[in-house]
Structures are given as structure tokens and as C-alpha cells.
């Protein structure tokens, strides 16, 4: 019998590529190859996508398809869910949609982005609801990683990931993978990458990079106060109690009075 798939899941711009890149590098190291290539990512641990029709009038309705065969009748072996603060996610997704992905066809303002039926806040709510009500019941075992915890101590988070996936722990390989996943290393590696997963649309435009310098409080500069209120109100009304139980710690709005201190401490990467 074929082994059930092991999946790395997240809403777009929540750190999934970052985690898969480090895991890919770790697996290379276990095979004796201490290199961090950007020619693709090891497919032994696949991405997990939910595609659904959009119902703008009712975010609790969805028609979904999963890219894993027979998921409705069998349990996933092990699934890693990466969660990130929704204000950070929407900020990063705006730059991805507006400047990096011309195929999205979005060329408007942050205000319009949040209200876009296929890119904005309602899409995020629908994904979260679908995960809580449709995917979660089919999980045999789930590891939830938090983006902010990974930024604070990436080694500890990756050590948890390695153990959860049942991989052999090699501290030297782990240190190499975490270093390879640092902002400067990934940015330099992807600057001239040919693989579309990593390559910037324009090497001279910071906004078009997959690996982009970001800050948890960047949303306060990008979105107006009314838009920040809109995010909070929309998610509060649209998310089910089950979804809030899973993603509730990602719904907090950054406090403006802490912005200067955070910028002074240095920024992280956005993937």
C-alpha cells in the first residue's frame, strides 16, 4: 500500500517556500551534498493547495478540490501547517499580486486589493474556514508552525519539523539548512535564479522579489486605518469559531506605538 503523502501547507505568503527550501537543503545534506540549490524543491514533501469557487456573498460556502488523490476517503499521514499573522500575509500578498505576478492581472491599490474577490480578505477567510472544516478532519497528525516563532528561533522550529517528519536528526545538516534559509543567503541565491519559483520579475525592483525584506509592522505603512479596520471586521464576521480556534493567534493587529522599535531591531524576510 502506498504511503500517505506528507504535506507542507499554508495560505500564500505564509512561509511555505521558506520552510520547503530549508527542508530541501536539509535532505540534500543528509544525502551528503552540502549545497543549497535553487533549481527546484524536493517533492518528497509536497505543497498542499485548496482551490475553490468564490462566493463573495457568503464566505462560509465553498466548492473545493484538493491536489492529493482520495483525500476524502483516507487520512493524510503527517501535515505541517504554517501560520502567519494575517496583516503580514495580506501585505506580502499585495506585493506578490501587484508587482511580481503579472498573471494575476492585478494593477490597483492596497485598498482595492483587500476587497478583491480572488485575492483579498475574503479569500483568506474562506481558506481558513475550509481548512478548519474540510481538511483538519482528514489529518491523522498535524504540526503547526508559527512564522513569528520561526523568525525568533528558526533552528528550534526546524528541529521540531525534522522530528515530526520522522527524519534523522543531523545537527550539522540542520545548521547548514538554517543558514541557507537566512535572508541574505536566500536573496543572493535567488537574484539570478532561473527557476520561476525563486526568480524576481525585475532584479532592480525590490517589490518583485520572492525573497523580500519585510517587517511585521509594514502593514501600518501600506494600509490606511480604515483598511486595517476593514481587515479586522471582515475576518471577525467571516471566520467560523472552528477557524478562529486554529488561526486565532494570527489575527492580532500590530500596535502602531511599537513600530519604530521593531524597525530599529531589524527586519526579516517575506516568502
Tab-separated table of C-alpha atoms in Angstrom:
chain	number	residue	atom	x	y	z
A	1	UNK	CA	0.000	0.000	0.000
A	2	UNK	CA	1.356	3.415	-0.950
A	3	UNK	CA	2.407	5.603	1.974
A	4	UNK	CA	0.014	8.550	2.524
A	5	UNK	CA	1.590	11.864	1.446
A	6	UNK	CA	3.319	14.206	3.853
A	7	UNK	CA	2.354	17.773	3.188
A	8	UNK	CA	3.659	21.289	3.848
A	9	UNK	CA	0.616	23.578	3.897
A	10	UNK	CA	-0.121	27.275	4.311
A	11	UNK	CA	-2.042	30.179	2.893
A	12	UNK	CA	0.044	32.024	0.264
A	13	UNK	CA	2.846	34.234	1.627
A	14	UNK	CA	2.967	32.484	4.990
A	15	UNK	CA	6.473	30.999	4.705
A	16	UNK	CA	5.787	27.734	2.893
A	17	UNK	CA	8.521	28.222	0.285
A	18	UNK	CA	10.967	29.227	3.012
A	19	UNK	CA	10.280	26.052	5.013
A	20	UNK	CA	10.360	23.798	1.954
A	21	UNK	CA	13.630	25.406	0.821
A	22	UNK	CA	15.311	24.693	4.152
A	23	UNK	CA	13.871	21.194	4.250
A	24	UNK	CA	15.081	20.605	0.682
A	25	UNK	CA	18.562	21.759	1.717
A	26	UNK	CA	18.473	19.544	4.816
A	27	UNK	CA	17.579	16.488	2.734
A	28	UNK	CA	20.465	17.254	0.373
A	29	UNK	CA	22.813	17.415	3.336
A	30	UNK	CA	21.589	14.050	4.618
A	31	UNK	CA	22.451	12.692	1.158
A	32	UNK	CA	25.969	14.109	1.579
A	33	UNK	CA	25.519	17.145	-0.669
A	34	UNK	CA	26.092	20.327	1.307
A	35	UNK	CA	24.628	22.752	-1.230
A	36	UNK	CA	21.564	24.965	-1.240
A	37	UNK	CA	20.401	24.929	-4.845
A	38	UNK	CA	17.559	26.981	-6.280
A	39	UNK	CA	16.811	24.643	-9.163
A	40	UNK	CA	13.573	23.470	-7.549
A	41	UNK	CA	12.434	21.958	-4.265
A	42	UNK	CA	12.431	18.301	-3.264
A	43	UNK	CA	8.963	16.884	-3.932
A	44	UNK	CA	9.032	14.233	-1.216
A	45	UNK	CA	7.158	16.727	0.925
A	46	UNK	CA	4.565	18.295	-1.307
A	47	UNK	CA	2.726	21.553	-1.151
A	48	UNK	CA	-0.924	21.429	-0.220
A	49	UNK	CA	-3.304	23.619	-2.154
A	50	UNK	CA	-7.009	24.290	-1.773
A	51	UNK	CA	-8.775	25.652	-4.820
A	52	UNK	CA	-12.381	26.720	-4.540
A	53	UNK	CA	-15.056	28.752	-6.239
A	54	UNK	CA	-15.527	32.138	-4.674
A	55	UNK	CA	-18.868	33.169	-3.218
A	56	UNK	CA	-18.492	36.866	-2.433
A	57	UNK	CA	-21.805	36.982	-0.584
A	58	UNK	CA	-21.102	34.055	1.736
A	59	UNK	CA	-17.543	33.149	2.804
A	60	UNK	CA	-18.803	30.014	4.558
A	61	UNK	CA	-19.724	28.364	1.270
A	62	UNK	CA	-17.051	26.780	-0.874
A	63	UNK	CA	-16.523	24.191	-3.544
A	64	UNK	CA	-13.026	22.824	-3.123
A	65	UNK	CA	-10.668	20.453	-4.860
A	66	UNK	CA	-7.506	19.060	-3.295
A	67	UNK	CA	-4.472	18.140	-5.375
A	68	UNK	CA	-3.973	14.887	-3.448
A	69	UNK	CA	-5.829	11.789	-4.684
A	70	UNK	CA	-8.542	10.283	-2.462
A	71	UNK	CA	-8.039	12.707	0.387
A	72	UNK	CA	-11.716	12.474	1.210
A	73	UNK	CA	-11.513	8.756	1.937
A	74	UNK	CA	-8.129	8.474	3.629
A	75	UNK	CA	-6.154	10.270	6.275
A	76	UNK	CA	-3.043	12.268	5.490
A	77	UNK	CA	-0.052	10.753	7.260
A	78	UNK	CA	1.579	13.919	8.541
A	79	UNK	CA	0.766	17.510	7.677
A	80	UNK	CA	2.650	20.671	8.572
A	81	UNK	CA	0.538	23.820	8.721
A	82	UNK	CA	2.456	27.114	8.688
A	83	UNK	CA	0.581	30.075	10.126
A	84	UNK	CA	1.468	33.750	9.866
A	85	UNK	CA	-0.121	36.958	11.120
A	86	UNK	CA	-2.881	37.894	8.669
A	87	UNK	CA	-1.767	41.529	8.430
A	88	UNK	CA	1.707	40.404	7.370
A	89	UNK	CA	0.217	37.889	4.938
A	90	UNK	CA	-2.008	40.449	3.240
A	91	UNK	CA	0.859	42.931	2.980
A	92	UNK	CA	3.170	40.398	1.361
A	93	UNK	CA	0.404	39.055	-0.881
A	94	UNK	CA	-0.309	42.575	-2.146
A	95	UNK	CA	3.294	42.959	-3.335
A	96	UNK	CA	3.217	39.472	-4.848
A	97	UNK	CA	-0.014	40.200	-6.725
A	98	UNK	CA	0.741	43.768	-7.750
A	99	UNK	CA	4.399	43.587	-8.723
A	100	UNK	CA	5.658	40.017	-9.013
A	101	UNK	CA	2.875	38.030	-10.656
A	102	UNK	CA	1.586	39.690	-13.850
A	103	UNK	CA	-0.568	36.620	-14.457
A	104	UNK	CA	-2.745	37.677	-11.512
A	105	UNK	CA	-3.885	40.674	-13.551
A	106	UNK	CA	-3.990	42.950	-10.505
A	107	UNK	CA	-2.804	46.529	-11.044
A	108	UNK	CA	-4.670	48.528	-8.423
A	109	UNK	CA	-4.253	49.951	-4.911
A	110	UNK	CA	-3.874	48.311	-1.490
A	111	UNK	CA	-7.415	49.438	-0.725
A	112	UNK	CA	-8.784	47.582	-3.757
A	113	UNK	CA	-6.584	44.559	-3.107
A	114	UNK	CA	-8.167	43.909	0.281
A	115	UNK	CA	-11.598	43.879	-1.358
A	116	UNK	CA	-10.605	41.829	-4.404
A	117	UNK	CA	-12.813	38.689	-4.598
A	118	UNK	CA	-9.962	36.339	-5.560
A	119	UNK	CA	-7.023	37.885	-3.703
A	120	UNK	CA	-8.293	39.813	-0.715
A	121	UNK	CA	-9.504	39.299	2.818
A	122	UNK	CA	-12.486	37.095	1.968
A	123	UNK	CA	-10.230	34.622	0.168
A	124	UNK	CA	-8.097	34.320	3.292
A	125	UNK	CA	-11.233	33.757	5.380
A	126	UNK	CA	-12.513	31.098	3.006
A	127	UNK	CA	-9.210	29.242	3.058
A	128	UNK	CA	-9.163	29.270	6.855
A	129	UNK	CA	-12.749	28.047	7.083
A	130	UNK	CA	-12.129	25.324	4.511
A	131	UNK	CA	-9.049	24.178	6.395
A	132	UNK	CA	-10.893	24.004	9.712
A	133	UNK	CA	-13.988	22.213	8.415
A	134	UNK	CA	-12.762	20.123	5.480
A	135	UNK	CA	-9.035	19.455	5.765
A	136	UNK	CA	-8.447	19.249	9.519
A	137	UNK	CA	-10.865	16.320	9.998
A	138	UNK	CA	-8.790	14.308	7.476
A	139	UNK	CA	-5.490	14.788	9.282
A	140	UNK	CA	-4.005	11.901	11.215
A	141	UNK	CA	-1.289	14.118	12.659
A	142	UNK	CA	-0.581	17.840	12.294
A	143	UNK	CA	2.321	20.081	13.253
A	144	UNK	CA	1.527	23.785	13.411
A	145	UNK	CA	4.468	26.103	12.880
A	146	UNK	CA	4.199	29.825	13.537
A	147	UNK	CA	6.068	32.227	11.260
A	148	UNK	CA	6.971	34.586	14.091
A	149	UNK	CA	8.399	31.709	16.125
A	150	UNK	CA	10.492	30.621	13.156
A	151	UNK	CA	11.891	34.131	12.838
A	152	UNK	CA	12.714	34.178	16.549
A	153	UNK	CA	14.360	30.720	16.634
A	154	UNK	CA	14.470	29.052	13.245
A	155	UNK	CA	16.710	26.218	14.438
A	156	UNK	CA	14.237	25.149	17.115
A	157	UNK	CA	11.330	25.219	14.653
A	158	UNK	CA	13.251	23.215	12.060
A	159	UNK	CA	14.278	20.707	14.713
A	160	UNK	CA	10.593	20.201	15.523
A	161	UNK	CA	9.857	19.782	11.814
A	162	UNK	CA	12.576	17.197	11.309
A	163	UNK	CA	11.357	15.171	14.287
A	164	UNK	CA	7.718	15.393	13.208
A	165	UNK	CA	8.501	14.146	9.708
A	166	UNK	CA	10.449	11.212	11.121
A	167	UNK	CA	13.755	12.260	9.587
A	168	UNK	CA	17.153	11.525	11.062
A	169	UNK	CA	18.419	14.479	13.082
A	170	UNK	CA	21.827	15.743	11.993
A	171	UNK	CA	22.796	18.960	13.784
A	172	UNK	CA	25.452	19.877	11.225
A	173	UNK	CA	22.996	19.471	8.359
A	174	UNK	CA	20.353	21.389	10.308
A	175	UNK	CA	22.702	24.311	10.947
A	176	UNK	CA	23.636	24.399	7.256
A	177	UNK	CA	19.973	24.375	6.181
A	178	UNK	CA	19.008	27.157	8.593
A	179	UNK	CA	21.958	29.283	7.467
A	180	UNK	CA	20.992	28.683	3.834
A	181	UNK	CA	17.485	29.909	4.694
A	182	UNK	CA	18.754	33.234	6.062
A	183	UNK	CA	17.581	36.350	4.256
A	184	UNK	CA	20.908	37.413	2.752
A	185	UNK	CA	21.801	33.890	1.615
A	186	UNK	CA	18.424	33.269	0.009
A	187	UNK	CA	18.296	36.729	-1.546
A	188	UNK	CA	21.714	36.319	-3.158
A	189	UNK	CA	20.892	32.801	-4.326
A	190	UNK	CA	17.610	33.808	-5.908
A	191	UNK	CA	18.798	37.031	-7.538
A	192	UNK	CA	19.915	35.172	-10.651
A	193	UNK	CA	17.812	32.038	-10.242
A	194	UNK	CA	16.356	30.571	-13.395
A	195	UNK	CA	13.666	28.592	-11.583
A	196	UNK	CA	10.427	30.601	-11.671
A	197	UNK	CA	9.655	29.742	-8.054
A	198	UNK	CA	12.514	31.977	-6.962
A	199	UNK	CA	13.469	34.396	-9.718
A	200	UNK	CA	12.456	38.067	-9.371
A	201	UNK	CA	10.449	39.648	-12.137
A	202	UNK	CA	12.885	42.577	-12.171
A	203	UNK	CA	16.237	42.283	-10.373
A	204	UNK	CA	16.332	46.072	-9.944
A	205	UNK	CA	12.927	46.279	-8.250
A	206	UNK	CA	12.763	45.137	-4.616
A	207	UNK	CA	8.991	44.695	-4.867
A	208	UNK	CA	9.290	41.882	-7.457
A	209	UNK	CA	11.484	39.533	-5.410
A	210	UNK	CA	10.225	36.286	-3.947
A	211	UNK	CA	12.578	36.900	-1.018
A	212	UNK	CA	11.662	40.433	0.011
A	213	UNK	CA	12.732	42.447	3.037
A	214	UNK	CA	9.711	42.884	5.288
A	215	UNK	CA	8.657	43.841	8.791
A	216	UNK	CA	5.723	42.746	10.964
A	217	UNK	CA	4.535	46.366	11.101
A	218	UNK	CA	4.829	47.065	7.360
A	219	UNK	CA	1.053	46.830	7.054
A	220	UNK	CA	0.721	50.046	9.067
A	221	UNK	CA	2.533	51.907	6.294
A	222	UNK	CA	0.800	50.155	3.389
A	223	UNK	CA	-2.833	50.182	4.510
A	224	UNK	CA	-4.897	53.121	5.750
A	225	UNK	CA	-6.528	52.948	9.173
A	226	UNK	CA	-9.904	52.331	7.555
A	227	UNK	CA	-8.422	49.393	5.631
A	228	UNK	CA	-6.934	47.920	8.800
A	229	UNK	CA	-10.365	48.221	10.416
A	230	UNK	CA	-11.846	46.502	7.355
A	231	UNK	CA	-9.467	43.544	7.727
A	232	UNK	CA	-10.398	43.071	11.381
A	233	UNK	CA	-14.132	43.440	10.845
A	234	UNK	CA	-14.240	41.178	7.795
A	235	UNK	CA	-12.309	38.358	9.428
A	236	UNK	CA	-14.264	38.626	12.668
A	237	UNK	CA	-17.534	38.255	10.755
A	238	UNK	CA	-16.403	35.692	8.181
A	239	UNK	CA	-14.298	33.218	10.169
A	240	UNK	CA	-16.109	30.389	11.893
A	241	UNK	CA	-15.406	29.602	15.525
A	242	UNK	CA	-13.527	26.490	14.416
A	243	UNK	CA	-11.259	28.531	12.137
A	244	UNK	CA	-10.661	31.093	14.870
A	245	UNK	CA	-9.615	28.288	17.204
A	246	UNK	CA	-6.870	27.301	14.736
A	247	UNK	CA	-5.785	30.696	13.428
A	248	UNK	CA	-6.801	32.963	16.301
A	249	UNK	CA	-3.237	33.821	17.338
A	250	UNK	CA	-2.623	35.133	13.802
A	251	UNK	CA	-5.422	37.705	13.832
A	252	UNK	CA	-3.850	40.338	16.067
A	253	UNK	CA	-3.366	43.813	14.605
A	254	UNK	CA	0.152	45.197	15.157
A	255	UNK	CA	0.331	48.069	17.638
A	256	UNK	CA	1.490	51.279	15.998
A	257	UNK	CA	3.406	52.529	19.038
A	258	UNK	CA	5.903	49.667	18.689
A	259	UNK	CA	6.724	50.281	15.035
A	260	UNK	CA	9.901	52.325	15.499
A	261	UNK	CA	11.390	49.829	17.949
A	262	UNK	CA	10.763	46.904	15.635
A	263	UNK	CA	12.270	48.665	12.620
A	264	UNK	CA	15.307	49.552	14.718
A	265	UNK	CA	15.759	45.915	15.680
A	266	UNK	CA	15.965	44.848	12.044
A	267	UNK	CA	13.648	43.277	9.500
A	268	UNK	CA	13.174	39.721	8.380
A	269	UNK	CA	12.309	38.085	5.099
A	270	UNK	CA	8.954	37.604	3.445
A	271	UNK	CA	8.314	34.482	1.373
